[in-house]
Short mmCIF file of C-alpha atoms in Angstrom, two decimals:
data_model
loop_
_atom_site.label_atom_id
_atom_site.label_comp_id
_atom_site.label_asym_id
_atom_site.label_seq_id
_atom_site.Cartn_x
_atom_site.Cartn_y
_atom_site.Cartn_z
CA UNK A 273 -35.49 -13.45 -4.10
CA UNK A 274 -33.00 -16.22 -4.49
CA UNK A 275 -30.49 -15.80 -7.23
CA UNK A 276 -30.44 -18.90 -9.42
CA UNK A 277 -27.01 -20.07 -8.39
CA UNK A 278 -27.88 -19.80 -4.70
CA UNK A 279 -30.97 -21.95 -5.02
CA UNK A 280 -29.99 -25.33 -3.67
CA UNK A 281 -33.07 -26.99 -5.12
CA UNK A 282 -31.74 -26.41 -8.58
CA UNK A 283 -29.18 -29.16 -8.69
CA UNK A 284 -27.08 -28.27 -11.62
CA UNK A 285 -23.78 -29.99 -12.17
CA UNK A 286 -21.42 -28.17 -9.89
CA UNK A 287 -17.82 -28.56 -10.88
CA UNK A 288 -15.71 -30.09 -8.15
CA UNK A 289 -13.29 -27.24 -8.48
CA UNK A 290 -13.70 -23.68 -9.51
CA UNK A 291 -13.45 -23.44 -13.28
CA UNK A 292 -10.12 -22.15 -14.44
CA UNK A 293 -11.59 -20.04 -17.17
CA UNK A 294 -15.13 -18.82 -16.67
CA UNK A 295 -17.12 -18.97 -19.88
CA UNK A 296 -16.50 -15.75 -21.73
CA UNK A 297 -19.90 -15.27 -23.24
CA UNK A 298 -22.15 -15.15 -20.20
CA UNK A 299 -24.01 -11.92 -20.27
CA UNK A 300 -23.17 -9.75 -17.28
CA UNK A 301 -26.77 -9.41 -16.15
CA UNK A 302 -27.06 -13.18 -15.90
CA UNK A 303 -24.20 -13.20 -13.43
CA UNK A 304 -25.81 -10.51 -11.32
CA UNK A 305 -29.45 -11.60 -11.62
CA UNK A 306 -30.38 -8.48 -13.49
CA UNK A 307 -28.93 -5.94 -11.07
CA UNK A 308 -26.91 -3.26 -12.71
CA UNK A 309 -25.62 -1.18 -9.81
CA UNK A 310 -24.39 -2.40 -6.44
CA UNK A 311 -26.05 -1.09 -3.33
CA UNK A 312 -23.70 1.77 -2.71
CA UNK A 313 -20.91 1.70 -5.23
CA UNK A 314 -17.76 0.01 -4.15
CA UNK A 315 -14.60 1.85 -4.98
CA UNK A 316 -12.32 0.18 -7.50
CA UNK A 317 -9.60 -0.03 -4.89
CA UNK A 318 -11.83 -1.23 -2.02
CA UNK A 319 -10.25 -4.32 -0.45
CA UNK A 320 -12.18 -7.55 -0.47
CA UNK A 321 -11.19 -10.26 2.00
CA UNK A 322 -12.80 -13.56 2.90
CA UNK A 323 -14.32 -13.86 6.36
CA UNK A 324 -14.11 -16.89 8.64
CA UNK A 325 -17.64 -17.75 7.53
CA UNK A 326 -16.65 -17.48 3.89
CA UNK A 327 -13.68 -19.74 4.51
CA UNK A 328 -15.87 -22.29 6.26
CA UNK A 329 -18.50 -22.21 3.54
CA UNK A 330 -16.12 -22.09 0.62
CA UNK A 331 -16.84 -25.59 -0.62
CA UNK A 332 -20.57 -24.99 -0.55
CA UNK A 333 -20.42 -21.87 -2.67
CA UNK A 334 -20.87 -21.96 -6.38
CA UNK A 335 -19.51 -20.37 -9.50
CA UNK A 336 -18.39 -16.77 -9.20
CA UNK A 337 -19.17 -16.70 -5.50
CA UNK A 338 -16.75 -19.51 -4.87
CA UNK A 339 -14.14 -18.03 -7.19
CA UNK A 340 -14.27 -14.68 -5.43
CA UNK A 341 -14.29 -16.11 -1.90
CA UNK A 342 -11.35 -18.39 -2.80
CA UNK A 343 -9.39 -15.57 -4.42
CA UNK A 344 -9.95 -13.24 -1.48
CA UNK A 345 -8.42 -15.51 1.13
CA UNK A 346 -5.69 -13.00 0.35
CA UNK A 347 -7.01 -9.42 0.23
CA UNK A 348 -7.65 -8.13 -3.28
CA UNK A 349 -9.14 -4.92 -4.57
CA UNK A 350 -12.41 -4.99 -6.45
CA UNK A 351 -10.43 -4.16 -9.58
CA UNK A 352 -8.10 -7.12 -8.97
CA UNK A 353 -11.06 -9.44 -8.46
CA UNK A 354 -12.41 -8.34 -11.83
CA UNK A 355 -9.09 -8.65 -13.64
CA UNK A 356 -8.02 -11.96 -12.11
CA UNK A 357 -11.37 -13.68 -12.58
CA UNK A 358 -12.03 -12.12 -15.99
CA UNK A 359 -15.21 -10.47 -14.81
CA UNK A 360 -16.53 -7.21 -16.06
CA UNK A 361 -15.69 -4.58 -13.47
CA UNK A 362 -19.30 -3.74 -12.70
CA UNK A 363 -20.08 -7.45 -12.28
CA UNK A 364 -17.23 -7.86 -9.82
CA UNK A 365 -18.51 -4.88 -7.84
CA UNK A 366 -22.02 -6.17 -7.61
CA UNK A 367 -20.99 -9.70 -6.74
CA UNK A 368 -18.53 -8.55 -4.09
CA UNK A 369 -21.16 -6.34 -2.47
CA UNK A 370 -23.71 -9.16 -2.56
CA UNK A 371 -21.35 -11.76 -1.12
CA UNK A 372 -20.29 -9.33 1.58
CA UNK A 373 -23.95 -8.80 2.44
CA UNK A 374 -24.19 -12.54 3.02
CA UNK A 375 -21.23 -12.44 5.36
CA UNK A 376 -18.69 -14.35 3.31
CA UNK A 377 -16.53 -11.36 2.52
CA UNK A 378 -15.57 -8.27 4.38
CA UNK A 379 -14.78 -5.07 2.57
CA UNK A 380 -12.30 -2.41 3.56
CA UNK A 381 -13.15 0.85 1.88
CA UNK A 382 -10.62 3.58 1.22
CA UNK A 383 -11.23 5.74 4.25
CA UNK A 384 -7.55 6.03 5.18
CA UNK A 385 -8.06 3.39 7.85
CA UNK A 386 -8.93 5.95 10.50
CA UNK A 387 -5.78 7.94 9.84
CA UNK A 388 -5.91 11.51 8.65
CA UNK A 389 -5.34 12.27 5.00
CA UNK A 390 -2.16 14.11 5.97
CA UNK A 391 -0.76 11.13 7.85
CA UNK A 392 -1.68 8.82 5.00
CA UNK A 393 0.12 11.08 2.52
CA UNK A 394 3.20 11.11 4.77
CA UNK A 395 3.24 7.35 4.87
CA UNK A 396 2.81 7.08 1.12
CA UNK A 397 5.73 9.49 0.65
CA UNK A 398 7.92 7.42 2.97
CA UNK A 399 6.87 4.24 1.23
CA UNK A 400 7.69 5.60 -2.21
CA UNK A 401 11.02 6.99 -1.00
CA UNK A 402 11.93 3.51 0.17
CA UNK A 403 11.66 2.15 -3.37
CA UNK A 404 15.07 1.65 -4.90
CA UNK B 273 5.36 -9.76 -6.08
CA UNK B 274 3.53 -10.67 -2.92
CA UNK B 275 6.34 -12.37 -1.08
CA UNK B 276 4.79 -12.34 2.36
CA UNK B 277 1.81 -14.56 1.72
CA UNK B 278 1.90 -16.89 4.67
CA UNK B 279 -1.05 -19.27 4.58
CA UNK B 280 -2.12 -18.53 8.13
CA UNK B 281 -5.39 -20.00 9.32
CA UNK B 282 -6.50 -16.67 10.70
CA UNK B 283 -8.59 -14.43 8.53
CA UNK B 284 -6.34 -11.93 6.91
CA UNK B 285 -6.54 -8.30 7.66
CA UNK B 286 -6.96 -6.19 4.57
CA UNK B 287 -4.75 -3.13 4.13
CA UNK B 288 -6.19 0.31 3.57
CA UNK B 289 -6.21 1.09 -0.13
CA UNK B 290 -5.29 4.47 -1.57
CA UNK B 291 -4.90 5.41 -5.19
CA UNK B 292 -3.28 7.70 -7.69
CA UNK B 293 -4.61 8.31 -11.18
CA UNK B 294 -2.30 8.15 -14.18
CA UNK B 295 -3.82 10.17 -17.00
CA UNK B 296 -2.90 11.39 -20.45
CA UNK B 297 -3.69 10.83 -24.08
CA UNK B 298 -3.62 7.59 -25.98
CA UNK B 299 -0.20 5.98 -26.30
CA UNK B 300 1.52 8.47 -24.04
CA UNK B 301 3.04 5.85 -21.75
CA UNK B 302 0.48 5.37 -18.99
CA UNK B 303 0.70 1.60 -18.92
CA UNK B 304 4.49 1.78 -19.22
CA UNK B 305 4.55 4.12 -16.23
CA UNK B 306 2.38 1.83 -14.13
CA UNK B 307 4.37 -1.23 -15.20
CA UNK B 308 7.70 0.37 -14.34
CA UNK B 309 6.88 0.64 -10.65
CA UNK B 310 4.02 -1.77 -9.94
CA UNK B 311 4.96 -4.87 -7.99
CA UNK B 312 2.54 -6.89 -10.07
CA UNK B 313 2.37 -7.03 -13.84
CA UNK B 314 -0.27 -4.41 -14.60
CA UNK B 315 -3.71 -5.93 -14.67
CA UNK B 316 -6.42 -5.05 -17.11
CA UNK B 317 -10.12 -5.16 -16.51
CA UNK B 318 -12.98 -4.29 -18.74
CA UNK B 319 -15.21 -1.48 -17.65
CA UNK B 320 -18.21 0.17 -19.16
CA UNK B 321 -17.92 3.83 -19.90
CA UNK B 322 -20.89 5.94 -20.81
CA UNK B 323 -20.00 8.76 -23.14
CA UNK B 324 -22.18 11.49 -24.48
CA UNK B 325 -22.38 11.34 -28.23
CA UNK B 326 -21.05 14.28 -30.17
CA UNK B 327 -23.19 16.67 -32.22
CA UNK B 328 -26.52 15.32 -31.13
CA UNK B 329 -28.19 18.39 -29.77
CA UNK B 330 -31.00 18.61 -32.25
CA UNK B 331 -34.18 20.13 -30.98
CA UNK B 332 -36.36 17.68 -29.13
CA UNK B 333 -33.78 14.96 -29.02
CA UNK B 334 -31.97 13.79 -26.00
CA UNK B 335 -28.25 13.58 -26.52
CA UNK B 336 -27.11 10.21 -27.72
CA UNK B 337 -25.36 8.20 -25.13
CA UNK B 338 -23.14 5.34 -26.01
CA UNK B 339 -21.73 2.79 -23.68
CA UNK B 340 -18.36 1.58 -24.71
CA UNK B 341 -16.20 -0.97 -23.06
CA UNK B 342 -12.82 0.34 -22.12
CA UNK B 343 -9.78 -1.42 -20.79
CA UNK B 344 -8.66 -0.21 -17.42
CA UNK B 345 -5.02 -0.87 -16.52
CA UNK B 346 -3.76 -0.74 -12.99
CA UNK B 347 -0.88 -1.70 -10.75
CA UNK B 348 -0.11 -1.90 -7.04
CA UNK B 349 2.64 -0.74 -4.70
CA UNK B 350 2.74 -1.96 -1.11
CA UNK B 351 3.53 1.16 0.91
CA UNK B 352 3.78 -0.49 4.33
CA UNK B 353 2.02 -3.18 6.29
CA UNK B 354 -1.19 -1.19 6.38
CA UNK B 355 -1.36 0.79 3.14
CA UNK B 356 -1.55 -0.37 -0.44
CA UNK B 357 -1.20 2.18 -3.23
CA UNK B 358 -3.08 1.52 -6.45
CA UNK B 359 -2.17 3.20 -9.71
CA UNK B 360 -5.06 3.45 -12.12
CA UNK B 361 -4.42 4.43 -15.71
CA UNK B 362 -7.25 6.32 -17.34
CA UNK B 363 -8.67 4.68 -20.44
CA UNK B 364 -7.01 6.14 -23.51
CA UNK B 365 -9.95 8.17 -24.67
CA UNK B 366 -10.65 11.83 -24.90
CA UNK B 367 -14.18 11.81 -23.67
CA UNK B 368 -15.23 11.52 -20.11
CA UNK B 369 -17.83 9.25 -18.77
CA UNK B 370 -18.86 7.98 -15.41
CA UNK B 371 -15.67 6.00 -15.36
CA UNK B 372 -13.73 9.16 -14.62
CA UNK B 373 -15.69 9.81 -11.51
CA UNK B 374 -14.99 6.27 -10.35
CA UNK B 375 -11.33 6.61 -11.14
CA UNK B 376 -10.82 9.89 -9.38
CA UNK B 377 -13.20 9.61 -6.46
CA UNK B 378 -11.08 9.48 -3.31
CA UNK B 379 -7.80 9.59 -5.25
CA UNK B 380 -4.84 11.23 -3.53
CA UNK B 381 -3.76 12.92 -6.74
CA UNK B 382 -2.96 12.43 -10.38
CA UNK B 383 -0.04 12.36 -12.76
CA UNK B 384 -0.92 13.74 -16.18
CA UNK B 385 1.53 12.39 -18.72
CA UNK B 386 2.33 14.58 -21.68
CA UNK B 387 3.94 13.79 -24.98
CA UNK B 388 5.39 17.08 -26.21
CA UNK B 389 4.56 16.12 -29.79
CA UNK B 390 0.87 16.02 -28.91
CA UNK B 391 0.41 18.36 -26.01
CA UNK B 392 -3.30 18.93 -26.62
CA UNK B 393 -4.03 15.24 -25.92
CA UNK B 394 -3.84 15.95 -22.22
CA UNK B 395 -6.05 19.05 -22.10
CA UNK B 396 -9.11 17.01 -21.20
CA UNK B 397 -7.41 15.49 -18.17
CA UNK B 398 -6.00 18.82 -16.99
CA UNK B 399 -9.42 20.46 -17.32
CA UNK B 400 -11.10 17.66 -15.44
CA UNK B 401 -8.65 17.60 -12.54
CA UNK B 402 -8.79 21.37 -12.19
CA UNK B 403 -12.55 21.23 -12.15
CA UNK B 404 -12.76 18.57 -9.44
CA UNK B 405 -9.80 20.11 -7.58
CA UNK B 406 -7.74 16.97 -7.60
CA UNK B 407 -4.06 17.78 -6.98
CA UNK B 408 -2.03 16.89 -10.05
CA UNK B 409 1.41 17.08 -11.56
CA UNK B 410 2.21 17.21 -15.26
CA UNK B 411 4.88 14.71 -16.21
CA UNK B 412 6.64 15.02 -19.54
CA UNK B 413 7.58 11.58 -20.74
CA UNK B 414 11.05 11.75 -22.23
CA UNK B 415 11.02 8.42 -24.01
CA UNK B 416 12.32 10.22 -27.08
CA UNK B 417 15.17 11.91 -25.35
CA UNK B 418 15.00 15.58 -24.57
CA UNK B 419 11.69 17.38 -25.03
CA UNK B 420 11.56 19.61 -28.06
CA UNK B 421 10.07 22.51 -26.15
CA UNK B 422 11.24 24.39 -23.10
CA UNK B 423 9.42 23.97 -19.81
CA UNK B 424 8.07 27.51 -20.13
CA UNK B 425 6.69 26.79 -23.56
CA UNK B 426 5.02 23.65 -22.31
CA UNK B 427 3.59 25.43 -19.31
CA UNK B 428 2.27 28.13 -21.61
CA UNK B 429 0.76 25.60 -24.04
CA UNK B 430 -0.95 23.79 -21.18
CA UNK B 431 -2.11 27.02 -19.61
CA UNK B 432 -1.41 25.72 -16.16
CA UNK B 433 -0.58 27.94 -13.22
CA UNK B 434 2.76 27.99 -11.44
CA UNK B 435 1.25 25.98 -8.63
CA UNK B 436 1.07 22.94 -10.91
CA UNK B 437 4.44 21.18 -10.85
CA UNK B 438 5.93 20.17 -14.17
CA UNK B 439 8.41 17.30 -14.12
CA UNK B 440 10.46 15.49 -16.70
CA UNK B 441 10.51 11.73 -16.33
CA UNK B 442 11.09 8.51 -18.19
CA UNK B 443 8.13 6.15 -18.03
CA UNK B 444 10.41 3.13 -18.49
CA UNK B 445 12.57 3.90 -15.46
CA UNK B 446 11.39 2.75 -12.08
CA UNK B 447 13.15 5.45 -10.09
CA UNK B 448 12.14 8.16 -12.52
CA UNK B 449 8.50 7.07 -12.17
CA UNK B 450 8.92 6.91 -8.40
CA UNK B 451 10.13 10.52 -8.35
CA UNK B 452 7.22 11.66 -10.51
CA UNK B 453 4.75 9.92 -8.17
CA UNK B 454 6.50 11.43 -5.16
CA UNK B 455 5.97 14.86 -6.70
CA UNK B 456 2.27 14.04 -7.01
CA UNK B 457 1.94 12.96 -3.38
CA UNK B 458 3.96 15.94 -2.12
CA UNK B 459 1.73 18.23 -4.16
CA UNK B 460 -1.28 16.58 -2.58
CA UNK B 461 0.24 17.15 0.86
CA UNK B 462 0.84 20.82 0.12
CA UNK B 463 -2.70 21.23 -1.10
CA UNK B 464 -3.94 20.29 2.36
CA UNK B 465 -2.44 23.37 3.94
#
């Protein structure tokens, strides 16, 4: 199934630049083609970052896909993607998972980056202690 | 602020995210706490929360479920080059929905903020964290000056064991918030052993 905004045959007027303010009244299920849960829920804090492919394809992407891929040239959490692009949190999750599945985004999930929980806690303690 | 954003052509490496949960009743200072220490202005996103309706257990009826939209506030602290700490404030509601699972799943620990004028507002959070065995610290927000009850009285009212640290802090003060969060992370470390 091709989601409407991925279907190149449907030549709708694509704005030259990502819209600054997405329309507020688009129903969430229209943005996600009816899906209500992502395949495997992404954590709110999971990091979303644009891949080389996403960077290369940026200008060919549309609407929320382009907004997300452009935003995530710098890593952002799923929650930040939602807040910064004014998307409902569940919409941001689904879109991020979908775009990642297409190879334009990579996702770093909170698995302590291969470190142990204890080591992670130590580093967080040191990091907080450094705040002045 | 993100001061080290060099526009390098290479694909950026994402840091590992970790999170703490900031809980407590409505208006207790959760967003103030996050804002005092977050390096970004706290962000808000809308999230759906499914809550079970009250008093709906009539025979033959399934409990009413309502989906409400709640505002979720959060902030970020860069711990080091590889770890980013997120602070998620719980939505200011008493009831628990799926949102709470999302908020707490994988969290390092939680700070439960208490207003001594309305101690019972935080019972729900304390119960929930005890149930899911998430390490937590109770922080008494002293935005009104000294608390009107002694620490023992508060501990008694909360019915928390001696293993749960109780700290006084000021949600408006960066270093005071830092110390409260440090207590949470140290408690989480101790809970590992």
